[in-house]
Tab-separated table of C-alpha atoms and ligand atoms in Angstrom:
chain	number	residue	atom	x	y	z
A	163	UNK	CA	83.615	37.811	173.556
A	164	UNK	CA	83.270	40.427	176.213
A	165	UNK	CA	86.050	41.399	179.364
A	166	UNK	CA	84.485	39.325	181.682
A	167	UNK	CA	85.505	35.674	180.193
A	168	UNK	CA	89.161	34.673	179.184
A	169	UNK	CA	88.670	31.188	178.695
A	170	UNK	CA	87.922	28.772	176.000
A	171	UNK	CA	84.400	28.802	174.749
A	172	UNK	CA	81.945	26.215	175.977
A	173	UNK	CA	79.705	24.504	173.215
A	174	UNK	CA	76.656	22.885	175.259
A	175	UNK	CA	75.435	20.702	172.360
A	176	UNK	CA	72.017	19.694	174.573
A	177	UNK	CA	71.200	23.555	175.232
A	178	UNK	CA	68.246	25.019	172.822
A	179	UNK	CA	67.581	28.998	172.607
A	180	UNK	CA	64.380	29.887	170.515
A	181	UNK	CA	64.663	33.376	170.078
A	182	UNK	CA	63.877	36.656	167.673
A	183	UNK	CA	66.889	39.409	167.849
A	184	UNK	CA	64.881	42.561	167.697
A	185	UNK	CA	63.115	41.446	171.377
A	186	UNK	CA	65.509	42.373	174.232
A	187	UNK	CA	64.453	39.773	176.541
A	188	UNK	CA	66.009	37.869	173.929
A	189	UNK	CA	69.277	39.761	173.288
A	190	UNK	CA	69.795	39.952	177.116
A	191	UNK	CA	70.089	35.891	176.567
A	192	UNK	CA	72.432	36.066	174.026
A	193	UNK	CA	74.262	38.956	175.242
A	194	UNK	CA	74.437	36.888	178.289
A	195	UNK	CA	75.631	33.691	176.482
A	196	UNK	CA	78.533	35.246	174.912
A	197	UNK	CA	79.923	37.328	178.275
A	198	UNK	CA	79.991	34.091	179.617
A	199	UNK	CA	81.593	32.163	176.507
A	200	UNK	CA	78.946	30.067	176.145
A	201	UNK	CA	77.520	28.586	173.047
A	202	UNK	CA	74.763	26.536	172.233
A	203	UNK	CA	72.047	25.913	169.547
A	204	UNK	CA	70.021	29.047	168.683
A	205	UNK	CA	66.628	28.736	166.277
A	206	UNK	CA	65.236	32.014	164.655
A	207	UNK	CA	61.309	32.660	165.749
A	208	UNK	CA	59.714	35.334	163.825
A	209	UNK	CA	57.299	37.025	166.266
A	210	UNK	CA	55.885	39.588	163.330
A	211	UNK	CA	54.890	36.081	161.523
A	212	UNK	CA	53.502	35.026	165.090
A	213	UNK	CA	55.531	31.398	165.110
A	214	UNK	CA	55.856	32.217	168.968
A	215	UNK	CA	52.194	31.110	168.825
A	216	UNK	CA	52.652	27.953	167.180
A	217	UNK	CA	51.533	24.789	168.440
A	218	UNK	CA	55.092	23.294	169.365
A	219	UNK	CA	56.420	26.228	170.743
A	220	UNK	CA	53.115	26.993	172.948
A	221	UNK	CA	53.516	23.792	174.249
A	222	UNK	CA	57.044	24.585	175.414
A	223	UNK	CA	55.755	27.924	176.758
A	224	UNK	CA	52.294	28.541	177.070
A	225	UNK	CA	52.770	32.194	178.116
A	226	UNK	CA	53.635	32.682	174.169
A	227	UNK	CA	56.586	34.909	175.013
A	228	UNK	CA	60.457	34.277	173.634
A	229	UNK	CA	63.118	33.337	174.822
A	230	UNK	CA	62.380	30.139	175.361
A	231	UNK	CA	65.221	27.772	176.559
A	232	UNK	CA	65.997	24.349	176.618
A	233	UNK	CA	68.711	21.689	178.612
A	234	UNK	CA	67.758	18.388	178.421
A	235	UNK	CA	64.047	17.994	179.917
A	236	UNK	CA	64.503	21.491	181.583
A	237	UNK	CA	62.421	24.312	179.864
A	238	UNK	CA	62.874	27.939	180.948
A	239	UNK	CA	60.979	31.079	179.579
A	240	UNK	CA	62.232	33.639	180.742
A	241	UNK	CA	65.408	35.908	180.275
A	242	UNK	CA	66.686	36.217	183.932
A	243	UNK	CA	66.160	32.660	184.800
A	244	UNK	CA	67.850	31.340	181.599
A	245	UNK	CA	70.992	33.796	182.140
A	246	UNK	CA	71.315	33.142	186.043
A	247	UNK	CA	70.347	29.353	185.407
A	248	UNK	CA	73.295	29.624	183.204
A	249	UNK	CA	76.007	31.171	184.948
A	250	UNK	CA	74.924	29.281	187.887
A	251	UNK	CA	75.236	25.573	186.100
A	252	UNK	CA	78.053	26.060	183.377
A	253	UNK	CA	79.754	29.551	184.048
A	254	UNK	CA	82.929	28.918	186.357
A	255	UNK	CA	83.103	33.106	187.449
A	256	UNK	CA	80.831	34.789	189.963
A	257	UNK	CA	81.480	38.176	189.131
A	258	UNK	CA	78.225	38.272	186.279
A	259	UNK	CA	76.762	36.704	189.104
A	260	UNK	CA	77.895	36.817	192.805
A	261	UNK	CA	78.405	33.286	194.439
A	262	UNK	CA	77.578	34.887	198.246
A	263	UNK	CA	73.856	35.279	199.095
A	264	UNK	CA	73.819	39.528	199.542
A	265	UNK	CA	76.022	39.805	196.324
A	266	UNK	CA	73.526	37.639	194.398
A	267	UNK	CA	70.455	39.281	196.248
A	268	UNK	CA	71.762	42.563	194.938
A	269	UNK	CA	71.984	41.538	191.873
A	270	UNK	CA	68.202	39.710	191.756
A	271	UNK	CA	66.684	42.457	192.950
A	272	UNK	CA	67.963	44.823	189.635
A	273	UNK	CA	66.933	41.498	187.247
A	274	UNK	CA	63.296	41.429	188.851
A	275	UNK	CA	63.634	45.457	188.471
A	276	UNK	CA	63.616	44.931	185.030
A	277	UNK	CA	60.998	42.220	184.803
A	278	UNK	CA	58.624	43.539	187.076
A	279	UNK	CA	59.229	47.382	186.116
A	280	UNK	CA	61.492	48.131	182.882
A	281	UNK	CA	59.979	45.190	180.673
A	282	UNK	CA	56.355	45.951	181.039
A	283	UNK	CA	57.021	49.747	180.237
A	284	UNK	CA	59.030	48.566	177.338
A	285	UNK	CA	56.319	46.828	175.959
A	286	UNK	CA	53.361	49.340	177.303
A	287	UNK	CA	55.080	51.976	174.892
A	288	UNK	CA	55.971	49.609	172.023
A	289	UNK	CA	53.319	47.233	171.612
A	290	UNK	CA	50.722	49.479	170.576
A	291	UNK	CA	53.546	50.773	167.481
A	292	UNK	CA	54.080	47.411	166.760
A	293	UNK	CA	50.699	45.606	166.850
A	294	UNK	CA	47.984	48.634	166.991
A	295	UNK	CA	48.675	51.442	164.183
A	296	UNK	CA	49.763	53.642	166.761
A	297	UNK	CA	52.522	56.237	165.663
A	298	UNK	CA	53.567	57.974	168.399
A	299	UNK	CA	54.482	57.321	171.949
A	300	UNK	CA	51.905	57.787	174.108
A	301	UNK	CA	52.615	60.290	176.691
A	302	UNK	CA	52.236	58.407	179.662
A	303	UNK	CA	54.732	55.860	178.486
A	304	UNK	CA	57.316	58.450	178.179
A	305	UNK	CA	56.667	59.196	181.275
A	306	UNK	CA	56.972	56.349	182.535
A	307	UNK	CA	60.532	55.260	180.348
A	308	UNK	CA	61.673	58.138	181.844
A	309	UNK	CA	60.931	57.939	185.666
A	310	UNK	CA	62.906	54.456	184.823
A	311	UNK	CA	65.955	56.289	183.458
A	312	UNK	CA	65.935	59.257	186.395
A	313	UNK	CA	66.168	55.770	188.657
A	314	UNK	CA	68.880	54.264	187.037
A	315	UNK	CA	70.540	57.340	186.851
A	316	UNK	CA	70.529	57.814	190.413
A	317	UNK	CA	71.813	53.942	190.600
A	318	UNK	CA	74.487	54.790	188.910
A	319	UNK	CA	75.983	58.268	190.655
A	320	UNK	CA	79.099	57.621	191.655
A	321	UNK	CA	79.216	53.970	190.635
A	322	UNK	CA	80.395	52.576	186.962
A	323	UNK	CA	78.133	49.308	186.717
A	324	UNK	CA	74.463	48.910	188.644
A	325	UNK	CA	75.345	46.616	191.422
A	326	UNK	CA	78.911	48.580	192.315
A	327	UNK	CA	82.505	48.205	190.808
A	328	UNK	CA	81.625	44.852	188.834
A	329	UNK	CA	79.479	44.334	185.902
A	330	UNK	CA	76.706	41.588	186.249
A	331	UNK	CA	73.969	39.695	184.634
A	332	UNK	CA	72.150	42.960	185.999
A	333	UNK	CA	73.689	45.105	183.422
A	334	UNK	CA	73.434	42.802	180.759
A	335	UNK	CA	69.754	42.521	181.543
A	336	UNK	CA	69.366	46.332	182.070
A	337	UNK	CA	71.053	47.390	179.075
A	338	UNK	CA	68.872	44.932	176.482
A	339	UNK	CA	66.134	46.678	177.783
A	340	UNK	CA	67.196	50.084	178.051
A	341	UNK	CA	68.952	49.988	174.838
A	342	UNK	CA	65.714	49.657	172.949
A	343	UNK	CA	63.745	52.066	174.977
A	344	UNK	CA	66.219	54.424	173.643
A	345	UNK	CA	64.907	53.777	170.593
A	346	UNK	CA	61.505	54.579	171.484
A	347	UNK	CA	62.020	57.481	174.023
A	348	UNK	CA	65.587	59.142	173.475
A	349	UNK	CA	68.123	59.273	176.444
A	350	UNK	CA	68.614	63.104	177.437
A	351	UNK	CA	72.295	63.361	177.612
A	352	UNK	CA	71.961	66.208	179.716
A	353	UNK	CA	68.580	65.208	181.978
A	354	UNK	CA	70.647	61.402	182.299
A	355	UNK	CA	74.168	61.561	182.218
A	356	UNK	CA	75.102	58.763	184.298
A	357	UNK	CA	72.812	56.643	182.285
A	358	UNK	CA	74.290	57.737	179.307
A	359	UNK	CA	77.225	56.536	180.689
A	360	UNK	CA	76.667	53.899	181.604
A	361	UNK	CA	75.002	52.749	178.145
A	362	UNK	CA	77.890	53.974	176.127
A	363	UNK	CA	80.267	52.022	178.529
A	364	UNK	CA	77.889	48.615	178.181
A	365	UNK	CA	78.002	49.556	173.981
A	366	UNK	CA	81.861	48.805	174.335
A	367	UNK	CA	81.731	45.494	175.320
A	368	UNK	CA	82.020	42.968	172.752
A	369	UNK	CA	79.374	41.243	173.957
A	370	UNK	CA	76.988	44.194	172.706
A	371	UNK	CA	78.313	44.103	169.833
A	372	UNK	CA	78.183	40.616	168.816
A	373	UNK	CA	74.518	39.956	170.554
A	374	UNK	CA	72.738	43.251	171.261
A	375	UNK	CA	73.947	45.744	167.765
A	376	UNK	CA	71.643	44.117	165.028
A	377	UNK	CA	68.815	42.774	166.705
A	378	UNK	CA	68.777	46.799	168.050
A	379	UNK	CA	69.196	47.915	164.334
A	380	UNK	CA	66.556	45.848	163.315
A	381	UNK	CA	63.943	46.675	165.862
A	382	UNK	CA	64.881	50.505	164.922
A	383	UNK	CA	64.284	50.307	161.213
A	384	UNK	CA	61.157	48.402	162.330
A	385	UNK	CA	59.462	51.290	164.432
A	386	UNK	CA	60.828	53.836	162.363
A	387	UNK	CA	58.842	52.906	159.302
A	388	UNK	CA	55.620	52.636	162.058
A	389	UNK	CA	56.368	55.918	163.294
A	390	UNK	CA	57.481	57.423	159.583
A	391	UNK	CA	60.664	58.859	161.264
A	392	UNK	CA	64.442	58.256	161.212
A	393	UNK	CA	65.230	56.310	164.484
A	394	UNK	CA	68.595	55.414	165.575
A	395	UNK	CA	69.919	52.719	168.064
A	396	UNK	CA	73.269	54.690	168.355
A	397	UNK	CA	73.730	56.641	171.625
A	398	UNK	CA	74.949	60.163	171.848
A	399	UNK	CA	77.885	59.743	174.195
A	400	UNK	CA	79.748	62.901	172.646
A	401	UNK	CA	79.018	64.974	176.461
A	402	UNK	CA	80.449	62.137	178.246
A	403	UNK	CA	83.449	61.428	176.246
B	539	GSH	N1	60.049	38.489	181.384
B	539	GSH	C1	60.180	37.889	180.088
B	539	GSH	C2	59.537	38.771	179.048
B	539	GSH	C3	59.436	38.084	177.706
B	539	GSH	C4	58.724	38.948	176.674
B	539	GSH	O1	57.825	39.725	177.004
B	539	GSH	N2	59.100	38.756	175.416
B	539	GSH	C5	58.488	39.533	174.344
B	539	GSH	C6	59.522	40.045	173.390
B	539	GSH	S1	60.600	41.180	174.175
B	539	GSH	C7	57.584	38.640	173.551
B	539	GSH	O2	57.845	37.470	173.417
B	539	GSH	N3	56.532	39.202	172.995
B	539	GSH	C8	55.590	38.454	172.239
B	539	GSH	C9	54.771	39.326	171.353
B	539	GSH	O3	55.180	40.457	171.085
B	539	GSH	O4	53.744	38.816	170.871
B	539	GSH	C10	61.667	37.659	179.794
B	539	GSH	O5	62.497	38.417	180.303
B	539	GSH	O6	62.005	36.696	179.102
């Protein structure tokens, strides 16, 4: 359980999570579930076997991505509306997600940040490892993973979480992603050092540990055997410590 929930976990026996650990959509759900003390069913899809594609799941979410989520006859697919749906409906805080309309706004306009900007340059520089023999990253997707780190970087001068003094849903979303870009396109310590941070901060929570560590291990060992080099999810906080 992370610093941001004290109380008694919540089991929400009519909540469904399909999910695979080594996407970060995903782990931004469950990273998201356990800050908030939340648990509920979770069912293992493996993407490399493509049972995202199968018939039952397409028919919960046609766009054939995971997460997919489910409360009662309420289906969700995607990682920033399952986490605010859930803090909104069963989380009893509104610091992971501000109850007043600019606090919130602030904190919607990082999420679709990482949906609209972070996510596809995620998977511009890792689906191509993962589905089309290629064994590098392409230049232009380092490029591009690392105009998104001099931008968080610059969010985060002077400022310990994204959004200001309080961690969010933001953060949790922002550091699933980031997390495994690392992966792909190593942090510069020295080019990023609020970022760096900022991720080593986000690595202490328990949260990370419990929800984001493995699925980040596997998805390393994963693109390391693609790439034929030793890839690490750990991050070299040593010049900020
Ligand atoms: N915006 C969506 C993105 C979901 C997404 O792209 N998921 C990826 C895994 S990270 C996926 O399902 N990929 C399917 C594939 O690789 O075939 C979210 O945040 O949930």
């Amino acid at each position: 359980m992370g610093k941001v929930g004290s109380k008694p976990m919540a089991t929400l026996k009519h909540c469904t999570l399909w999910k695979a650990d080594r996407s970060p959509s995903c782990r931004a759900v469950m990273m998201g579930l356990d800050a908030m003390n939340i648990s509920i069913t979770e069912v293992d899809v493996d993407i490399d076997k493509a049972e995202h594609r199968a018939q039952d799941i397409v028919a919960m979410n046609p766009f054939q991505t995971l997460p997919i989520f489910k409360d009662r006859e309420l289906i969700l697919t995607d990682s920033h509306s399952i986490n605010t749906y859930l803090a909104a409906r069963y989380h009893n805080c509104n610091k992971l997600l501000p109850r007043d309309p600019g606090g919130r706004a602030v904190v919607d306009q990082l999420l679709l940040y990482n949906c609209g900007v972070l996510q596809p340059r995620y998977r511009a520089a890792a689906d191509p490892i993962l589905y089309e023999n290629c064994r590098f990253v392409l230049p232009d997707q380092i490029y591009e993973i690392e105009s998104s780190y001099s931008d968080l970087d610059g969010i985060l001068s002077g400022r310990p979480w994204l959004t200001g003094s309080l961690m969010t849903l933001a953060d949790i979303s922002i550091a699933a992603t980031v997390s495994t870009m690392n992966i792909l396109v190593p942090v510069d310590k020295k080019k990023f050092p609020n970022l760096i941070r900022w991720m080593y901060t986000m690595s202490e929570e328990s949260f990370y540990s419990t929800a984001n560590d493995k699925g980040l291990e596997e998805f390393a060992r994963r693109i390391g055997k693609f790439l034929n080099v030793e890839t690490s999810s750990k991050i070299c906080y040593e010049f900020v410590k």
